CSV table of C-alpha atoms in Angstrom, one decimal:
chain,number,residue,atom,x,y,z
A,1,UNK,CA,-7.3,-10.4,-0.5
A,2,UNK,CA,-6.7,-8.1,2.5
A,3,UNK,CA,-7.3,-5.4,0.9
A,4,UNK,CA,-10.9,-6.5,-0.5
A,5,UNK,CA,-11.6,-7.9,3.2
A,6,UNK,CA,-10.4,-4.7,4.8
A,7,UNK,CA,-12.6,-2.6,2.0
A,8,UNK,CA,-16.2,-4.9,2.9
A,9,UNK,CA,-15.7,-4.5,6.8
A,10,UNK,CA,-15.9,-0.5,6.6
A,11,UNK,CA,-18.7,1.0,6.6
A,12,UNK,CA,-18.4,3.7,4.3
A,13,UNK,CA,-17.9,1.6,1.3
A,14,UNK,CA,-20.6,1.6,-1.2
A,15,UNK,CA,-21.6,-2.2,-1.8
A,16,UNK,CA,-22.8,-1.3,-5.0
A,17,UNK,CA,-21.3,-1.2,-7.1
A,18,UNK,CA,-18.7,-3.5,-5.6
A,19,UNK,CA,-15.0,-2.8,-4.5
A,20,UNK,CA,-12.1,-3.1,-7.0
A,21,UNK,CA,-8.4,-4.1,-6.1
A,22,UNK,CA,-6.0,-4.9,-9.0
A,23,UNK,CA,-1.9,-4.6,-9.9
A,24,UNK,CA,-1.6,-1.3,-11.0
A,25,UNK,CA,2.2,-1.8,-11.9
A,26,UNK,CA,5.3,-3.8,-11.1
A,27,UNK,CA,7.2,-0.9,-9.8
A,28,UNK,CA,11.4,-0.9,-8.7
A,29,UNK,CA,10.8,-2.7,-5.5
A,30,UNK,CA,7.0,-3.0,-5.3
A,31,UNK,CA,4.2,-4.3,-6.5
A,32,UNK,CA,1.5,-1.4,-6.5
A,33,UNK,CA,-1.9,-2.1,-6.7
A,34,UNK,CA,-5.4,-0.5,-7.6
A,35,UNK,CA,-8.0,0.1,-4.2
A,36,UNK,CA,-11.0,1.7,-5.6
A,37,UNK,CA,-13.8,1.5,-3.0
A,38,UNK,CA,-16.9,3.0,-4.0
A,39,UNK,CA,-18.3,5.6,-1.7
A,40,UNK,CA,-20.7,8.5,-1.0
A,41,UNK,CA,-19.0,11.9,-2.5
A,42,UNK,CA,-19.6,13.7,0.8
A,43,UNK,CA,-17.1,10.6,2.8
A,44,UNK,CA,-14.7,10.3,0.1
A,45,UNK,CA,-11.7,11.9,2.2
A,46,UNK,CA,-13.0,10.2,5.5
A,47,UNK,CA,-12.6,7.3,3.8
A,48,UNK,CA,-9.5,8.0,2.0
A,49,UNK,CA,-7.3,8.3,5.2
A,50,UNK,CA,-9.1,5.9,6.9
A,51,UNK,CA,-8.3,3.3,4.1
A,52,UNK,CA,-4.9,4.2,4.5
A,53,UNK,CA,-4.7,3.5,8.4
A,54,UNK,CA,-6.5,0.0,8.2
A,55,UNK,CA,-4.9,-1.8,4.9
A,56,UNK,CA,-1.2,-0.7,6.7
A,57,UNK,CA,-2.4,-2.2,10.0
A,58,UNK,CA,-4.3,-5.1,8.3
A,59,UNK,CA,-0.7,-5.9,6.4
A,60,UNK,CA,1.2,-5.4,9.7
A,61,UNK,CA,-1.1,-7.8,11.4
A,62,UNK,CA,-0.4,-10.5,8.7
A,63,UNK,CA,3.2,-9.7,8.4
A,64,UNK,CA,3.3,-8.3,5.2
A,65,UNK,CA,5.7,-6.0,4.8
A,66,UNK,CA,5.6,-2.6,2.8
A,67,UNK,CA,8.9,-2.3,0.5
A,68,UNK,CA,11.2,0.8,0.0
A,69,UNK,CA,14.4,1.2,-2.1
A,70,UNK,CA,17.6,-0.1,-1.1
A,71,UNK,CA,21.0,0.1,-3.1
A,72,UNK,CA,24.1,-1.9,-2.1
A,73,UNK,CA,27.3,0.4,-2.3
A,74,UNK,CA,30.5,-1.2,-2.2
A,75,UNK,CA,33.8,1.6,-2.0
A,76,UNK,CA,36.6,0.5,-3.6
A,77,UNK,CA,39.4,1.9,-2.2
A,78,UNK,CA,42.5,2.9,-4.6
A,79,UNK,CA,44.5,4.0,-1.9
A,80,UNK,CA,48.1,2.0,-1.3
A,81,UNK,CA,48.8,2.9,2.4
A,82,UNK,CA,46.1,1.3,3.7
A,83,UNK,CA,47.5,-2.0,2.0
């Protein structure tokens, strides 16, 4: 939903035919999805970055948060001295 509303505010998206967003894959610690704006050849990398910028802000805004790999590590210690 944020993404489709951030994708119909800009300017440089085609309206026709109409934007796409869809789960691309379930990844490790994500869900990533599919943003396919339609747009004029000539803008494509205009609107490229630009895409990038306002979905992150639009997520920030709503507290949604972006996820990145963690790992737990526990050390087990098999030294005696240290009781």
């Amino acid at each position: 939903e944020v993404c489709m509303q951030v994708m119909q505010q800009e300017k440089l998206v085609l309206k026709s035919p109409a934007p796409f967003v869809g789960v691309l894959e379930h990844g490790e610690s994500s869900v990533n999805f599919a943003v396919r704006p339609y747009v004029n050849a000539a803008d494509y990398w205009d609107l490229h970055f630009i895409m990038q910028e306002k979905i992150k802000k639009a997520f920030d805004k709503r507290g949604i948060s972006i996820p990145f790999p963690q790992r737990d590590v526990h050390i087990i210690s098999n030294d005696k001295t240290n009781g």
